[in-house]
PDB file of C-alpha atoms in Angstrom:
ATOM      1  CA  UNK A   1       8.089 127.394 141.561  1.00 77.00           C
ATOM      2  CA  UNK A   2       7.150 124.413 139.452  1.00 87.00           C
ATOM      3  CA  UNK A   3       7.524 120.726 140.242  1.00 89.00           C
ATOM      4  CA  UNK A   4      10.140 120.409 137.510  1.00 91.00           C
ATOM      5  CA  UNK A   5      12.245 123.235 138.974  1.00 93.00           C
ATOM      6  CA  UNK A   6      12.249 121.636 142.437  1.00 94.00           C
ATOM      7  CA  UNK A   7      13.152 118.240 140.966  1.00 95.00           C
ATOM      8  CA  UNK A   8      16.053 119.774 139.011  1.00 95.00           C
ATOM      9  CA  UNK A   9      17.368 121.336 142.232  1.00 96.00           C
ATOM     10  CA  UNK A  10      17.033 117.937 143.933  1.00 96.00           C
ATOM     11  CA  UNK A  11      18.895 116.331 141.008  1.00 96.00           C
ATOM     12  CA  UNK A  12      21.717 118.871 141.383  1.00 96.00           C
ATOM     13  CA  UNK A  13      22.016 118.151 145.110  1.00 96.00           C
ATOM     14  CA  UNK A  14      21.973 114.406 144.419  1.00 96.00           C
ATOM     15  CA  UNK A  15      24.705 114.775 141.776  1.00 96.00           C
ATOM     16  CA  UNK A  16      26.905 116.745 144.180  1.00 96.00           C
ATOM     17  CA  UNK A  17      26.281 114.086 146.827  1.00 96.00           C
ATOM     18  CA  UNK A  18      27.316 111.319 144.413  1.00 96.00           C
ATOM     19  CA  UNK A  19      30.479 113.256 143.594  1.00 95.00           C
ATOM     20  CA  UNK A  20      31.272 113.725 147.291  1.00 93.00           C
ATOM     21  CA  UNK A  21      30.580 110.142 148.301  1.00 92.00           C
ATOM     22  CA  UNK A  22      32.758 108.764 145.498  1.00 93.00           C
ATOM     23  CA  UNK A  23      35.615 111.250 145.598  1.00 91.00           C
ATOM     24  CA  UNK A  24      36.342 111.961 149.259  1.00 88.00           C
ATOM     25  CA  UNK A  25      39.001 110.053 151.142  1.00 84.00           C
ATOM     26  CA  UNK A  26      37.943 111.191 154.594  1.00 83.00           C
ATOM     27  CA  UNK A  27      35.219 109.085 156.197  1.00 83.00           C
ATOM     28  CA  UNK A  28      33.367 112.096 157.549  1.00 84.00           C
ATOM     29  CA  UNK A  29      33.398 113.874 154.187  1.00 86.00           C
ATOM     30  CA  UNK A  30      32.091 110.666 152.624  1.00 89.00           C
ATOM     31  CA  UNK A  31      29.212 110.682 155.133  1.00 89.00           C
ATOM     32  CA  UNK A  32      28.507 114.275 154.081  1.00 90.00           C
ATOM     33  CA  UNK A  33      28.064 113.108 150.487  1.00 93.00           C
ATOM     34  CA  UNK A  34      25.539 110.500 151.615  1.00 93.00           C
ATOM     35  CA  UNK A  35      23.692 113.139 153.646  1.00 91.00           C
ATOM     36  CA  UNK A  36      23.406 115.374 150.597  1.00 94.00           C
ATOM     37  CA  UNK A  37      21.928 112.499 148.590  1.00 95.00           C
ATOM     38  CA  UNK A  38      19.307 111.759 151.267  1.00 93.00           C
ATOM     39  CA  UNK A  39      18.593 115.488 151.470  1.00 93.00           C
ATOM     40  CA  UNK A  40      17.899 115.535 147.732  1.00 95.00           C
ATOM     41  CA  UNK A  41      15.584 112.544 148.121  1.00 94.00           C
ATOM     42  CA  UNK A  42      13.620 114.331 150.877  1.00 94.00           C
ATOM     43  CA  UNK A  43      13.293 117.441 148.705  1.00 95.00           C
ATOM     44  CA  UNK A  44      12.010 115.443 145.730  1.00 94.00           C
ATOM     45  CA  UNK A  45       9.621 113.504 147.955  1.00 92.00           C
ATOM     46  CA  UNK A  46       8.091 116.624 149.495  1.00 92.00           C
ATOM     47  CA  UNK A  47       7.833 118.209 146.037  1.00 92.00           C
ATOM     48  CA  UNK A  48       5.869 115.180 144.837  1.00 90.00           C
ATOM     49  CA  UNK A  49       3.733 115.332 147.989  1.00 88.00           C
ATOM     50  CA  UNK A  50       2.922 119.005 147.439  1.00 88.00           C
ATOM     51  CA  UNK A  51       2.410 118.958 143.688  1.00 86.00           C
ATOM     52  CA  UNK A  52       1.134 115.553 142.646  1.00 86.00           C
ATOM     53  CA  UNK A  53      -0.298 113.743 145.669  1.00 79.00           C
ATOM     54  CA  UNK A  54      -3.087 116.226 146.365  1.00 74.00           C
ATOM     55  CA  UNK A  55      -1.739 116.833 149.880  1.00 71.00           C
ATOM     56  CA  UNK A  56      -1.998 113.227 151.036  1.00 80.00           C
ATOM     57  CA  UNK A  57      -0.359 113.277 154.516  1.00 81.00           C
ATOM     58  CA  UNK A  58       1.246 109.864 153.946  1.00 82.00           C
ATOM     59  CA  UNK A  59       3.745 111.589 151.664  1.00 82.00           C
ATOM     60  CA  UNK A  60       5.006 113.631 154.611  1.00 85.00           C
ATOM     61  CA  UNK A  61       5.089 110.438 156.658  1.00 87.00           C
ATOM     62  CA  UNK A  62       7.486 108.930 154.136  1.00 87.00           C
ATOM     63  CA  UNK A  63       9.690 112.028 154.397  1.00 88.00           C
ATOM     64  CA  UNK A  64       9.870 111.518 158.175  1.00 89.00           C
ATOM     65  CA  UNK A  65      11.001 107.925 157.564  1.00 89.00           C
ATOM     66  CA  UNK A  66      13.735 109.316 155.262  1.00 88.00           C
ATOM     67  CA  UNK A  67      14.852 111.663 158.035  1.00 89.00           C
ATOM     68  CA  UNK A  68      15.055 108.665 160.381  1.00 90.00           C
ATOM     69  CA  UNK A  69      17.224 106.881 157.832  1.00 89.00           C
ATOM     70  CA  UNK A  70      19.454 109.966 157.713  1.00 88.00           C
ATOM     71  CA  UNK A  71      19.868 109.991 161.497  1.00 89.00           C
ATOM     72  CA  UNK A  72      20.587 106.246 161.546  1.00 91.00           C
ATOM     73  CA  UNK A  73      23.197 106.576 158.790  1.00 88.00           C
ATOM     74  CA  UNK A  74      24.905 109.414 160.622  1.00 87.00           C
ATOM     75  CA  UNK A  75      24.978 107.678 164.031  1.00 88.00           C
ATOM     76  CA  UNK A  76      26.280 104.378 162.673  1.00 88.00           C
ATOM     77  CA  UNK A  77      28.783 106.198 160.445  1.00 87.00           C
ATOM     78  CA  UNK A  78      30.268 108.053 163.414  1.00 85.00           C
ATOM     79  CA  UNK A  79      30.345 104.887 165.528  1.00 86.00           C
ATOM     80  CA  UNK A  80      32.226 103.043 162.778  1.00 84.00           C
ATOM     81  CA  UNK A  81      34.631 105.968 162.321  1.00 82.00           C
ATOM     82  CA  UNK A  82      35.320 105.929 166.064  1.00 82.00           C
ATOM     83  CA  UNK A  83      36.026 102.200 166.040  1.00 80.00           C
ATOM     84  CA  UNK A  84      38.188 102.311 162.913  1.00 80.00           C
ATOM     85  CA  UNK A  85      40.180 105.220 164.318  1.00 79.00           C
ATOM     86  CA  UNK A  86      40.727 103.408 167.601  1.00 77.00           C
ATOM     87  CA  UNK A  87      41.896 100.182 165.971  1.00 75.00           C
ATOM     88  CA  UNK A  88      43.786 101.443 162.918  1.00 73.00           C
ATOM     89  CA  UNK A  89      44.494 105.113 163.683  1.00 73.00           C
ATOM     90  CA  UNK A  90      42.944 105.778 160.286  1.00 73.00           C
ATOM     91  CA  UNK A  91      40.685 108.599 159.157  1.00 72.00           C
ATOM     92  CA  UNK A  92      40.816 108.045 155.404  1.00 75.00           C
ATOM     93  CA  UNK A  93      39.521 105.222 153.256  1.00 77.00           C
ATOM     94  CA  UNK A  94      42.936 104.474 151.688  1.00 74.00           C
ATOM     95  CA  UNK A  95      44.213 103.163 154.996  1.00 74.00           C
ATOM     96  CA  UNK A  96      41.616 100.399 155.014  1.00 73.00           C
ATOM     97  CA  UNK A  97      42.736  97.995 152.346  1.00 68.00           C
ATOM     98  CA  UNK A  98      40.689  95.232 153.835  1.00 63.00           C
ATOM     99  CA  UNK A  99      37.676  95.112 156.069  1.00 58.00           C
ATOM    100  CA  UNK A 100      38.376  91.687 157.621  1.00 52.00           C
ATOM    101  CA  UNK A 101      39.334  91.658 161.312  1.00 47.00           C
TER     102      UNK A 101
ATOM    103  CA  UNK B   1       1.073 129.645 158.981  1.00 40.00           C
ATOM    104  CA  UNK B   2      -1.681 127.430 160.333  1.00 40.00           C
ATOM    105  CA  UNK B   3      -5.295 128.376 160.743  1.00 43.00           C
ATOM    106  CA  UNK B   4      -7.369 130.700 158.626  1.00 44.00           C
ATOM    107  CA  UNK B   5      -5.385 132.951 156.320  1.00 47.00           C
ATOM    108  CA  UNK B   6      -7.588 135.503 154.582  1.00 46.00           C
ATOM    109  CA  UNK B   7      -4.716 136.828 152.467  1.00 45.00           C
ATOM    110  CA  UNK B   8      -3.781 133.317 151.356  1.00 46.00           C
ATOM    111  CA  UNK B   9      -7.413 132.486 150.734  1.00 44.00           C
ATOM    112  CA  UNK B  10      -7.766 135.575 148.568  1.00 43.00           C
ATOM    113  CA  UNK B  11      -4.861 134.404 146.461  1.00 46.00           C
ATOM    114  CA  UNK B  12      -6.444 131.059 145.724  1.00 45.00           C
ATOM    115  CA  UNK B  13      -7.856 130.639 142.241  1.00 45.00           C
ATOM    116  CA  UNK B  14      -9.876 127.873 140.670  1.00 42.00           C
ATOM    117  CA  UNK B  15      -7.917 126.099 137.986  1.00 45.00           C
ATOM    118  CA  UNK B  16      -9.708 123.316 136.159  1.00 42.00           C
ATOM    119  CA  UNK B  17     -11.716 121.311 138.692  1.00 41.00           C
ATOM    120  CA  UNK B  18      -9.366 121.757 141.653  1.00 41.00           C
ATOM    121  CA  UNK B  19      -8.146 124.588 143.791  1.00 42.00           C
ATOM    122  CA  UNK B  20      -4.644 125.885 143.291  1.00 45.00           C
ATOM    123  CA  UNK B  21      -2.560 128.546 144.914  1.00 49.00           C
ATOM    124  CA  UNK B  22      -1.297 131.356 142.726  1.00 54.00           C
ATOM    125  CA  UNK B  23       2.435 131.637 142.728  1.00 60.00           C
ATOM    126  CA  UNK B  24       3.534 135.009 143.902  1.00 81.00           C
ATOM    127  CA  UNK B  25       6.736 136.647 142.764  1.00 86.00           C
ATOM    128  CA  UNK B  26       7.980 136.606 146.329  1.00 88.00           C
ATOM    129  CA  UNK B  27       7.621 132.821 146.580  1.00 89.00           C
ATOM    130  CA  UNK B  28       9.424 132.397 143.255  1.00 89.00           C
ATOM    131  CA  UNK B  29      12.224 134.735 144.293  1.00 91.00           C
ATOM    132  CA  UNK B  30      12.620 132.972 147.648  1.00 93.00           C
ATOM    133  CA  UNK B  31      12.598 129.563 145.950  1.00 94.00           C
ATOM    134  CA  UNK B  32      15.417 130.487 143.562  1.00 94.00           C
ATOM    135  CA  UNK B  33      17.354 132.126 146.388  1.00 95.00           C
ATOM    136  CA  UNK B  34      17.112 128.964 148.500  1.00 96.00           C
ATOM    137  CA  UNK B  35      17.736 126.691 145.507  1.00 95.00           C
ATOM    138  CA  UNK B  36      20.865 128.456 144.248  1.00 96.00           C
ATOM    139  CA  UNK B  37      22.101 128.911 147.821  1.00 96.00           C
ATOM    140  CA  UNK B  38      21.652 125.263 148.762  1.00 96.00           C
ATOM    141  CA  UNK B  39      23.305 123.967 145.563  1.00 96.00           C
ATOM    142  CA  UNK B  40      26.259 126.375 145.835  1.00 96.00           C
ATOM    143  CA  UNK B  41      26.857 125.662 149.528  1.00 95.00           C
ATOM    144  CA  UNK B  42      26.418 121.922 148.817  1.00 94.00           C
ATOM    145  CA  UNK B  43      29.170 122.208 146.209  1.00 93.00           C
ATOM    146  CA  UNK B  44      31.387 124.226 148.551  1.00 92.00           C
ATOM    147  CA  UNK B  45      31.207 121.387 151.116  1.00 91.00           C
ATOM    148  CA  UNK B  46      33.686 119.423 149.012  1.00 90.00           C
ATOM    149  CA  UNK B  47      35.798 122.345 147.858  1.00 88.00           C
ATOM    150  CA  UNK B  48      36.649 124.105 151.110  1.00 85.00           C
ATOM    151  CA  UNK B  49      39.936 123.723 152.943  1.00 79.00           C
ATOM    152  CA  UNK B  50      38.417 123.483 156.398  1.00 79.00           C
ATOM    153  CA  UNK B  51      36.399 120.475 157.522  1.00 79.00           C
ATOM    154  CA  UNK B  52      34.561 122.524 160.123  1.00 82.00           C
ATOM    155  CA  UNK B  53      33.645 125.006 157.408  1.00 85.00           C
ATOM    156  CA  UNK B  54      32.505 122.048 155.299  1.00 87.00           C
ATOM    157  CA  UNK B  55      30.113 121.032 158.105  1.00 88.00           C
ATOM    158  CA  UNK B  56      28.666 124.536 158.242  1.00 90.00           C
ATOM    159  CA  UNK B  57      28.357 124.710 154.455  1.00 93.00           C
ATOM    160  CA  UNK B  58      26.377 121.480 154.628  1.00 93.00           C
ATOM    161  CA  UNK B  59      24.187 123.015 157.317  1.00 93.00           C
ATOM    162  CA  UNK B  60      23.594 126.029 155.038  1.00 95.00           C
ATOM    163  CA  UNK B  61      22.635 123.652 152.230  1.00 95.00           C
ATOM    164  CA  UNK B  62      20.173 121.866 154.510  1.00 94.00           C
ATOM    165  CA  UNK B  63      18.755 125.212 155.637  1.00 95.00           C
ATOM    166  CA  UNK B  64      18.137 126.135 151.993  1.00 95.00           C
ATOM    167  CA  UNK B  65      16.318 122.850 151.400  1.00 95.00           C
ATOM    168  CA  UNK B  66      14.351 123.403 154.620  1.00 95.00           C
ATOM    169  CA  UNK B  67      13.286 126.791 153.263  1.00 95.00           C
ATOM    170  CA  UNK B  68      12.080 125.183 150.035  1.00 95.00           C
ATOM    171  CA  UNK B  69      10.096 122.621 152.064  1.00 93.00           C
ATOM    172  CA  UNK B  70       8.401 125.490 153.927  1.00 92.00           C
ATOM    173  CA  UNK B  71       7.578 127.159 150.601  1.00 91.00           C
ATOM    174  CA  UNK B  72       6.087 123.869 149.392  1.00 89.00           C
ATOM    175  CA  UNK B  73       3.696 123.881 152.354  1.00 86.00           C
ATOM    176  CA  UNK B  74       5.520 121.334 154.538  1.00 88.00           C
ATOM    177  CA  UNK B  75       6.338 123.802 157.321  1.00 88.00           C
ATOM    178  CA  UNK B  76       6.771 121.136 159.983  1.00 90.00           C
ATOM    179  CA  UNK B  77       9.171 119.032 157.912  1.00 90.00           C
ATOM    180  CA  UNK B  78      11.158 122.094 156.834  1.00 92.00           C
ATOM    181  CA  UNK B  79      11.670 123.328 160.376  1.00 92.00           C
ATOM    182  CA  UNK B  80      12.430 119.832 161.695  1.00 91.00           C
ATOM    183  CA  UNK B  81      15.022 119.375 158.938  1.00 91.00           C
ATOM    184  CA  UNK B  82      16.760 122.652 159.821  1.00 93.00           C
ATOM    185  CA  UNK B  83      16.709 122.041 163.587  1.00 92.00           C
ATOM    186  CA  UNK B  84      17.790 118.407 163.295  1.00 89.00           C
ATOM    187  CA  UNK B  85      20.615 119.269 160.928  1.00 90.00           C
ATOM    188  CA  UNK B  86      21.833 122.131 163.133  1.00 91.00           C
ATOM    189  CA  UNK B  87      22.456 119.641 165.949  1.00 89.00           C
ATOM    190  CA  UNK B  88      23.862 117.026 163.602  1.00 86.00           C
ATOM    191  CA  UNK B  89      26.328 119.395 161.957  1.00 87.00           C
ATOM    192  CA  UNK B  90      27.601 120.619 165.321  1.00 87.00           C
ATOM    193  CA  UNK B  91      28.288 116.996 166.279  1.00 85.00           C
ATOM    194  CA  UNK B  92      29.972 116.517 162.906  1.00 83.00           C
ATOM    195  CA  UNK B  93      32.210 119.563 163.446  1.00 82.00           C
ATOM    196  CA  UNK B  94      33.252 118.240 166.870  1.00 83.00           C
ATOM    197  CA  UNK B  95      33.958 114.770 165.444  1.00 78.00           C
ATOM    198  CA  UNK B  96      36.120 116.328 162.751  1.00 76.00           C
ATOM    199  CA  UNK B  97      38.181 118.331 165.204  1.00 76.00           C
ATOM    200  CA  UNK B  98      38.618 115.170 167.313  1.00 75.00           C
ATOM    201  CA  UNK B  99      39.673 112.738 164.610  1.00 71.00           C
ATOM    202  CA  UNK B 100      41.082 114.498 161.621  1.00 66.00           C
ATOM    203  CA  UNK B 101      44.809 114.364 161.032  1.00 59.00           C
ATOM    204  CA  UNK B 102      44.448 117.898 159.715  1.00 59.00           C
ATOM    205  CA  UNK B 103      42.792 119.468 162.760  1.00 56.00           C
ATOM    206  CA  UNK B 104      39.944 121.770 161.834  1.00 53.00           C
ATOM    207  CA  UNK B 105      41.484 122.411 158.461  1.00 53.00           C
ATOM    208  CA  UNK B 106      44.494 124.418 159.599  1.00 57.00           C
ATOM    209  CA  UNK B 107      46.393 123.098 156.604  1.00 60.00           C
ATOM    210  CA  UNK B 108      45.221 123.166 152.991  1.00 62.00           C
ATOM    211  CA  UNK B 109      43.075 120.120 152.397  1.00 68.00           C
ATOM    212  CA  UNK B 110      42.518 118.260 149.171  1.00 73.00           C
ATOM    213  CA  UNK B 111      41.856 114.641 149.990  1.00 77.00           C
ATOM    214  CA  UNK B 112      40.195 113.032 146.993  1.00 79.00           C
ATOM    215  CA  UNK B 113      40.614 109.864 144.995  1.00 83.00           C
ATOM    216  CA  UNK B 114      39.248 108.725 141.617  1.00 86.00           C
ATOM    217  CA  UNK B 115      38.371 112.356 140.990  1.00 86.00           C
ATOM    218  CA  UNK B 116      37.485 112.137 137.301  1.00 91.00           C
ATOM    219  CA  UNK B 117      35.264 109.088 137.835  1.00 92.00           C
ATOM    220  CA  UNK B 118      33.517 110.862 140.710  1.00 92.00           C
ATOM    221  CA  UNK B 119      32.941 114.023 138.657  1.00 94.00           C
ATOM    222  CA  UNK B 120      31.596 111.949 135.761  1.00 94.00           C
ATOM    223  CA  UNK B 121      29.292 109.987 138.075  1.00 94.00           C
ATOM    224  CA  UNK B 122      27.996 113.163 139.730  1.00 94.00           C
ATOM    225  CA  UNK B 123      27.371 114.969 136.454  1.00 95.00           C
ATOM    226  CA  UNK B 124      25.834 111.822 134.962  1.00 96.00           C
ATOM    227  CA  UNK B 125      23.487 111.384 137.943  1.00 95.00           C
ATOM    228  CA  UNK B 126      22.419 115.030 137.663  1.00 95.00           C
ATOM    229  CA  UNK B 127      21.792 114.838 133.909  1.00 96.00           C
ATOM    230  CA  UNK B 128      19.790 111.599 134.140  1.00 96.00           C
ATOM    231  CA  UNK B 129      17.631 112.766 137.068  1.00 95.00           C
ATOM    232  CA  UNK B 130      17.121 116.302 135.721  1.00 94.00           C
ATOM    233  CA  UNK B 131      16.290 114.877 132.298  1.00 94.00           C
ATOM    234  CA  UNK B 132      13.712 112.548 133.855  1.00 93.00           C
ATOM    235  CA  UNK B 133      12.222 115.446 135.822  1.00 91.00           C
ATOM    236  CA  UNK B 134      11.865 117.549 132.679  1.00 92.00           C
ATOM    237  CA  UNK B 135      10.715 114.816 130.296  1.00 92.00           C
ATOM    238  CA  UNK B 136       8.332 112.819 132.503  1.00 89.00           C
ATOM    239  CA  UNK B 137       4.713 113.865 132.646  1.00 86.00           C
ATOM    240  CA  UNK B 138       3.749 113.983 136.300  1.00 85.00           C
ATOM    241  CA  UNK B 139       0.116 114.371 137.384  1.00 83.00           C
ATOM    242  CA  UNK B 140      -0.779 117.867 138.527  1.00 77.00           C
ATOM    243  CA  UNK B 141      -2.769 117.599 141.727  1.00 77.00           C
ATOM    244  CA  UNK B 142      -1.516 120.384 144.027  1.00 75.00           C
ATOM    245  CA  UNK B 143      -2.177 120.260 147.736  1.00 70.00           C
ATOM    246  CA  UNK B 144      -5.665 121.826 148.090  1.00 70.00           C
ATOM    247  CA  UNK B 145      -5.141 123.227 151.577  1.00 65.00           C
ATOM    248  CA  UNK B 146      -1.431 123.674 152.262  1.00 62.00           C
ATOM    249  CA  UNK B 147      -2.045 125.606 155.480  1.00 68.00           C
ATOM    250  CA  UNK B 148      -3.522 122.443 157.018  1.00 77.00           C
ATOM    251  CA  UNK B 149      -0.481 120.286 156.258  1.00 78.00           C
ATOM    252  CA  UNK B 150       0.894 120.244 159.805  1.00 83.00           C
ATOM    253  CA  UNK B 151      -2.488 119.343 161.287  1.00 85.00           C
ATOM    254  CA  UNK B 152      -2.968 116.581 158.705  1.00 82.00           C
ATOM    255  CA  UNK B 153       0.486 115.205 159.471  1.00 84.00           C
ATOM    256  CA  UNK B 154      -0.233 115.169 163.200  1.00 87.00           C
ATOM    257  CA  UNK B 155      -3.455 113.223 162.661  1.00 88.00           C
ATOM    258  CA  UNK B 156      -1.616 110.829 160.335  1.00 86.00           C
ATOM    259  CA  UNK B 157       1.252 110.305 162.798  1.00 86.00           C
ATOM    260  CA  UNK B 158      -1.042 109.445 165.697  1.00 89.00           C
ATOM    261  CA  UNK B 159      -3.638 107.700 163.549  1.00 88.00           C
ATOM    262  CA  UNK B 160      -3.220 105.426 160.568  1.00 86.00           C
ATOM    263  CA  UNK B 161       0.588 105.661 160.463  1.00 86.00           C
ATOM    264  CA  UNK B 162       1.146 105.138 164.189  1.00 90.00           C
ATOM    265  CA  UNK B 163       2.838 101.776 163.551  1.00 91.00           C
ATOM    266  CA  UNK B 164       5.273 103.312 161.033  1.00 89.00           C
ATOM    267  CA  UNK B 165       6.039 106.124 163.466  1.00 88.00           C
ATOM    268  CA  UNK B 166       6.683 103.705 166.319  1.00 91.00           C
ATOM    269  CA  UNK B 167       8.804 101.474 164.113  1.00 91.00           C
ATOM    270  CA  UNK B 168      10.972 104.478 163.250  1.00 90.00           C
ATOM    271  CA  UNK B 169      11.337 105.186 166.973  1.00 91.00           C
ATOM    272  CA  UNK B 170      12.354 101.602 167.740  1.00 94.00           C
ATOM    273  CA  UNK B 171      14.841 101.708 164.830  1.00 93.00           C
ATOM    274  CA  UNK B 172      16.386 104.866 166.293  1.00 92.00           C
ATOM    275  CA  UNK B 173      16.619 103.244 169.735  1.00 94.00           C
ATOM    276  CA  UNK B 174      18.293 100.155 168.232  1.00 94.00           C
ATOM    277  CA  UNK B 175      20.685 102.467 166.374  1.00 92.00           C
ATOM    278  CA  UNK B 176      21.641 104.270 169.566  1.00 91.00           C
ATOM    279  CA  UNK B 177      22.354 100.983 171.349  1.00 92.00           C
ATOM    280  CA  UNK B 178      24.239  99.622 168.330  1.00 90.00           C
ATOM    281  CA  UNK B 179      26.291 102.807 167.907  1.00 89.00           C
ATOM    282  CA  UNK B 180      27.328 102.755 171.573  1.00 87.00           C
ATOM    283  CA  UNK B 181      28.204  99.049 171.302  1.00 85.00           C
ATOM    284  CA  UNK B 182      30.287  99.619 168.150  1.00 82.00           C
ATOM    285  CA  UNK B 183      32.071 102.693 169.485  1.00 81.00           C
ATOM    286  CA  UNK B 184      32.692 101.248 172.948  1.00 79.00           C
ATOM    287  CA  UNK B 185      36.301 100.523 173.871  1.00 74.00           C
ATOM    288  CA  UNK B 186      35.398  97.434 175.870  1.00 71.00           C
ATOM    289  CA  UNK B 187      33.098  94.781 174.490  1.00 60.00           C
ATOM    290  CA  UNK B 188      31.477  91.839 176.210  1.00 59.00           C
ATOM    291  CA  UNK B 189      34.380  89.524 175.402  1.00 59.00           C
ATOM    292  CA  UNK B 190      37.284  91.915 175.972  1.00 63.00           C
ATOM    293  CA  UNK B 191      38.830  94.928 174.333  1.00 66.00           C
ATOM    294  CA  UNK B 192      37.019  96.317 171.308  1.00 59.00           C
ATOM    295  CA  UNK B 193      40.011  95.801 169.028  1.00 59.00           C
ATOM    296  CA  UNK B 194      40.549  92.201 170.103  1.00 61.00           C
ATOM    297  CA  UNK B 195      40.592  89.975 167.056  1.00 57.00           C
ATOM    298  CA  UNK B 196      41.674  92.800 164.797  1.00 56.00           C
ATOM    299  CA  UNK B 197      45.379  92.320 165.585  1.00 56.00           C
ATOM    300  CA  UNK B 198      47.517  90.014 163.464  1.00 56.00           C
ATOM    301  CA  UNK B 199      47.527  86.500 165.006  1.00 58.00           C
ATOM    302  CA  UNK B 200      50.917  85.033 165.989  1.00 62.00           C
ATOM    303  CA  UNK B 201      52.566  82.649 163.501  1.00 66.00           C
ATOM    304  CA  UNK B 202      52.674  79.813 166.015  1.00 65.00           C
ATOM    305  CA  UNK B 203      51.062  79.290 169.423  1.00 62.00           C
ATOM    306  CA  UNK B 204      54.458  79.144 171.191  1.00 59.00           C
ATOM    307  CA  UNK B 205      55.453  82.538 169.800  1.00 54.00           C
ATOM    308  CA  UNK B 206      52.457  83.921 171.619  1.00 52.00           C
ATOM    309  CA  UNK B 207      53.691  82.383 174.889  1.00 49.00           C
ATOM    310  CA  UNK B 208      57.147  83.915 174.433  1.00 48.00           C
ATOM    311  CA  UNK B 209      55.767  87.453 174.219  1.00 47.00           C
TER     312      UNK B 209
END
């Protein structure tokens, strides 16, 4: 298990996340793409922490901040989906041609 | 994995000036198992017909990444990632069943747009990042004592990085309040969807309603 191998796996997860976030019509599937991208970032970060930072605990601290970002993104995403569904009866991006009012 | 580990200590070898851990075949095999599993299940998230299955595929992908984190010596982060994502994916599955027009994927599902652009962007992102990972020359300073990682993190969380930790907590609290406010049916000034309806053409037409 080399640093390069872990980073390539993270790159693959990030690429799949980019594909999902750009291609999916459903809001929840779109959120899943974003989650995969953040997941890839956490993996790369921990790989750098383990292999290049000499075990500096601040690297793990940064990964915890990334996890917080992931939770925040998920909670706000679901809240917005709930509101959009209530107002527009929409669960796909195509039904939102405009974001105003 | 914390504490003294005679077997792990026996595996340690001196490489250059620092201490490194020899890579065992088992660790390599587990890494590739987790890596291939997490990438394949990550791909299946967007290719399955059921949204609930998609949520569980994503959970499997996160579990694979959590396993890799444990192999890298970040046991605490790996387990937290798996446990956090298990709860999150269950919520996601429930949200899908509640909102989706295609409940729980009972019908075939292929809801994509700009597919070719998305595939190109995904492949391009992978090639650029993987190329950087392979070409760049990163410093090689492995964690000298991986079995102490959890203890070090605990000291960091309640020591120098206490402010960062607390800020993350306050951000999560603000998110919870904001999410409830956004999702609430009734706001402070009336119904949540007030203002999102089309306004009447003239004030009198409103009175005639």
